[in-house]
Tab-separated table of C-alpha atoms in Angstrom:
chain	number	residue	atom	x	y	z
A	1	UNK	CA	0.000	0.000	0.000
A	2	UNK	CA	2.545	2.219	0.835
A	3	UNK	CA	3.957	1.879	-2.674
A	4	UNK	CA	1.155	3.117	-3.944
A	5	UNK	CA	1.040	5.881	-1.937
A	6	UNK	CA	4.483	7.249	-2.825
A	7	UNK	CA	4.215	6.368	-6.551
A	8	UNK	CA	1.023	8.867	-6.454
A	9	UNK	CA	-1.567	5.975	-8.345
A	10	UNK	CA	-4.691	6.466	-6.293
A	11	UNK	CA	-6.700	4.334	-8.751
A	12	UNK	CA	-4.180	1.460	-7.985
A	13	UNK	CA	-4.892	2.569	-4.346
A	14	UNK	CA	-8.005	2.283	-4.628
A	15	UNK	CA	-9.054	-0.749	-6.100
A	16	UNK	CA	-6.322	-2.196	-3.089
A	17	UNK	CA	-8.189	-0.860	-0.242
A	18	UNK	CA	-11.428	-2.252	-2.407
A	19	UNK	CA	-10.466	-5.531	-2.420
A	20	UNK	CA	-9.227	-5.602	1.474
A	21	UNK	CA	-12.487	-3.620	2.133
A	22	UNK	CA	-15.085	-6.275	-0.033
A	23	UNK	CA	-13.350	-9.388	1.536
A	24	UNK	CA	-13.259	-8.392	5.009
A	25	UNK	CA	-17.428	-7.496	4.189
A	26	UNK	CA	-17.683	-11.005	2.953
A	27	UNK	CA	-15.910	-12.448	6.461
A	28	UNK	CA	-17.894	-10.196	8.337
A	29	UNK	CA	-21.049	-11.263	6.630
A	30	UNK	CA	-20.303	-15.244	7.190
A	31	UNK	CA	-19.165	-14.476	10.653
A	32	UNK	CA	-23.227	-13.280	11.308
A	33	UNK	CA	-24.864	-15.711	9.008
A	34	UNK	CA	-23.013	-18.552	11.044
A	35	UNK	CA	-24.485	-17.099	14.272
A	36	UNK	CA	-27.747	-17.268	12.693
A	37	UNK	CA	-27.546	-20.722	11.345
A	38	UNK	CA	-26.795	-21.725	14.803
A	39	UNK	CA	-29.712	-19.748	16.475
A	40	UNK	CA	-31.563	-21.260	14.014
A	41	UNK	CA	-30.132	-24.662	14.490
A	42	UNK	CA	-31.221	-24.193	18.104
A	43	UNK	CA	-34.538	-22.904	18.554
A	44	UNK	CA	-35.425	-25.853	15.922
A	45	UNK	CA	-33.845	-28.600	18.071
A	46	UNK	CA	-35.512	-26.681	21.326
A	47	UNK	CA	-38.510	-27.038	19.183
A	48	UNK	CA	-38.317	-30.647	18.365
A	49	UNK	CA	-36.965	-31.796	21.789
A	50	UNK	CA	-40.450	-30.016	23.430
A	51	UNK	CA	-38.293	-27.414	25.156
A	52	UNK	CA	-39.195	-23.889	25.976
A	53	UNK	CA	-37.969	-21.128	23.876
A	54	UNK	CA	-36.558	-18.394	26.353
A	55	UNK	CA	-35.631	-14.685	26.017
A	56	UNK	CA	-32.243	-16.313	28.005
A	57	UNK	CA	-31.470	-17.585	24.718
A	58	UNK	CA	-32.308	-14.953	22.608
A	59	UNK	CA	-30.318	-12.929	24.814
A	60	UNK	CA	-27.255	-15.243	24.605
A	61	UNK	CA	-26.573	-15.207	20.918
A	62	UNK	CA	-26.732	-11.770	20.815
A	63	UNK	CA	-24.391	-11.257	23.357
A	64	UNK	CA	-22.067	-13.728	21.309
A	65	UNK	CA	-22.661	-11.888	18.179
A	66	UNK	CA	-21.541	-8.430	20.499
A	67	UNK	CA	-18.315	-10.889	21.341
A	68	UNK	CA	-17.755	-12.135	17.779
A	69	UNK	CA	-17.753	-8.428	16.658
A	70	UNK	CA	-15.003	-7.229	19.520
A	71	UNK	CA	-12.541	-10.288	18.387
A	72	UNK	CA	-13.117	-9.025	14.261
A	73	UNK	CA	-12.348	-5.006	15.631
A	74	UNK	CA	-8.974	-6.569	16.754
A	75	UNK	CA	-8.329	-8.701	13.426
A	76	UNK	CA	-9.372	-5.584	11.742
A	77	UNK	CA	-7.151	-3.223	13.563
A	78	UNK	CA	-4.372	-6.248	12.884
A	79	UNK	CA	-5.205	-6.514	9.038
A	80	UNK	CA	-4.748	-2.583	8.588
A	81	UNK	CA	-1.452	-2.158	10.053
A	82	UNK	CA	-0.551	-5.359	8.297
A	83	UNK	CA	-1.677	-3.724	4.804
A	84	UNK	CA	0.846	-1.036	5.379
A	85	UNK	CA	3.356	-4.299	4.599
A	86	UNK	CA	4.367	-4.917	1.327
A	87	UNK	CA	4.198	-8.807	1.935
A	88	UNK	CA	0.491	-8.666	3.878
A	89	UNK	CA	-1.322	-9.201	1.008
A	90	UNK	CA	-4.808	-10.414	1.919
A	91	UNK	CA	-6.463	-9.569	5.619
A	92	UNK	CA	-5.468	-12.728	7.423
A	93	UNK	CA	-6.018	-11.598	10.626
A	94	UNK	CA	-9.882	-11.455	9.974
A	95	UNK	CA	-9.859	-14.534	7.432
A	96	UNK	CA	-8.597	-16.679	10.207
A	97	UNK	CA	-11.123	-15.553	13.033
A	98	UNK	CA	-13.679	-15.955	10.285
A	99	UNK	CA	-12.832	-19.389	10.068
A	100	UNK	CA	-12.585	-19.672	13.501
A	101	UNK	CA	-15.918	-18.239	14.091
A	102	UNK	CA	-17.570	-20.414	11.563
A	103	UNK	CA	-15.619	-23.556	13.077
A	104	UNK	CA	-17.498	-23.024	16.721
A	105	UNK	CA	-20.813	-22.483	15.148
A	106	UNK	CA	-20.473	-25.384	12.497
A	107	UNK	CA	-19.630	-27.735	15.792
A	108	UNK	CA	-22.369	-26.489	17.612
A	109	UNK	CA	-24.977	-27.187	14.787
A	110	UNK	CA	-23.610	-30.522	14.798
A	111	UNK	CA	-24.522	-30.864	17.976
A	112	UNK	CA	-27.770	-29.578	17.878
A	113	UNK	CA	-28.449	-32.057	15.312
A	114	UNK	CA	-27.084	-34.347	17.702
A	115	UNK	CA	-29.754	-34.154	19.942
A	116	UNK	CA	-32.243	-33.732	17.418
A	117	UNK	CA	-31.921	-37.503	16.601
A	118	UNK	CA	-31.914	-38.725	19.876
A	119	UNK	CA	-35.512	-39.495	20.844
A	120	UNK	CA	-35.543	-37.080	23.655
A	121	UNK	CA	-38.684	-35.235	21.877
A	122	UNK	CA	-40.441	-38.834	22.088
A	123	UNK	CA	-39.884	-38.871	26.021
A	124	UNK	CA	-42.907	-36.454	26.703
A	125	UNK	CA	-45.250	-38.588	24.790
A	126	UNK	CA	-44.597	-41.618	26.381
A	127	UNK	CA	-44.410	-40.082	29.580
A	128	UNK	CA	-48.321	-38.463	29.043
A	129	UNK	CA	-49.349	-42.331	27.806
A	130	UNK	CA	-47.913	-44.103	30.343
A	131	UNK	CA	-50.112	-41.640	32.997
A	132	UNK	CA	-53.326	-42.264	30.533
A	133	UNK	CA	-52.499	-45.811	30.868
A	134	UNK	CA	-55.626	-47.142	32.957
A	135	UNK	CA	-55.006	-51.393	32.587
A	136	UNK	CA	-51.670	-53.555	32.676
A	137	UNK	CA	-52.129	-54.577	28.993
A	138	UNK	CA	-52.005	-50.760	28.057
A	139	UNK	CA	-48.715	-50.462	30.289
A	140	UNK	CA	-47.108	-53.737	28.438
A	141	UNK	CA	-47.910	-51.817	25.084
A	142	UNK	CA	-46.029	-48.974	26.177
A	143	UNK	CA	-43.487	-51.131	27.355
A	144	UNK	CA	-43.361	-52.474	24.226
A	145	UNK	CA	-42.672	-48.955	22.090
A	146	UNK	CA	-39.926	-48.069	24.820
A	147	UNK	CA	-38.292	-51.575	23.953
A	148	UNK	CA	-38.289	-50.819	20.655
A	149	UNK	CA	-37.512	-47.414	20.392
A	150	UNK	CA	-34.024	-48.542	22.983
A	151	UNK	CA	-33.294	-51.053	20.722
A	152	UNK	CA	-33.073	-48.941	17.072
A	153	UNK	CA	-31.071	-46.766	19.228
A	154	UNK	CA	-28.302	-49.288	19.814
A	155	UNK	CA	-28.778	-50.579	16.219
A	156	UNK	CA	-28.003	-46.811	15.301
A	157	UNK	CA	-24.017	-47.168	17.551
């Protein structure tokens, strides 16, 4: 950049500080879009496991978008010191904590859908049928589903 500078070519400057500018944009925009995926990925599994969707929550990924945002300040404060550099070509700094970023929230959707699969969301279900149950054979019926249900779950390991 600082070539640039002292050779006078602003167009040259500018298309540099274009390109820095556009892909730290793009990292900035997959760093939110991978928060959202994961709130996503979590009200839906709180959905399917019959859990209660709280403001807690809600709260709680904003508050990690907030922290997200401080860490890419620093990687952008790191990226335009490094673009005074000749040999800093691309911001790393902020590439990497992208990554990062999208790393934790890919792990926790994979978790998520985890739990999903378990039959966790079944458990209220058979808890409300085994209460209706009013005779034995109705309770060896039930018996029967949880039996089944425990063993296509260790067919599944």
């Amino acid at each position: 950049m600082l070539e640039l500078i002292e050779a006078k070519n602003f167009d040259g400057l500018m298309f540099f500080i274009a390109i820095r500018v556009g892909i730290i944009l793009i990292c900035w925009i997959f760093m939110i879009l991978s928060s959202i995926v994961d709130f996503w990925s979590g009200t839906t599994t709180a959905k399917a496991l019959g859990q209660a969707l709280m403001s807690h929550g809600f709260r709680r990924t904003i508050t990690k978008i907030g922290d997200y945002v401080r860490l890419m300040l620093f990687a952008l404060m790191f990226d335009i010191l490094g673009s005074l550099l000749s040999f800093y070509i691309i911001p790393f700094a902020t590439i990497l904590c992208t990554i990062a970023v999208i790393y934790i929230e890919g792990k926790s959707v994979v978790e998520n859908s985890k739990r999903k699969k378990a039959h966790a969301a079944d458990v209220p279900d058979i808890v409300k049928k085994i209460v209706q149950a009013a005779t034995a054979e109705q309770g060896h019926e039930i018996l029967n589903e949880i039996t089944k249900i425990i063993a296509l779950n260790d067919k599944k390991k």
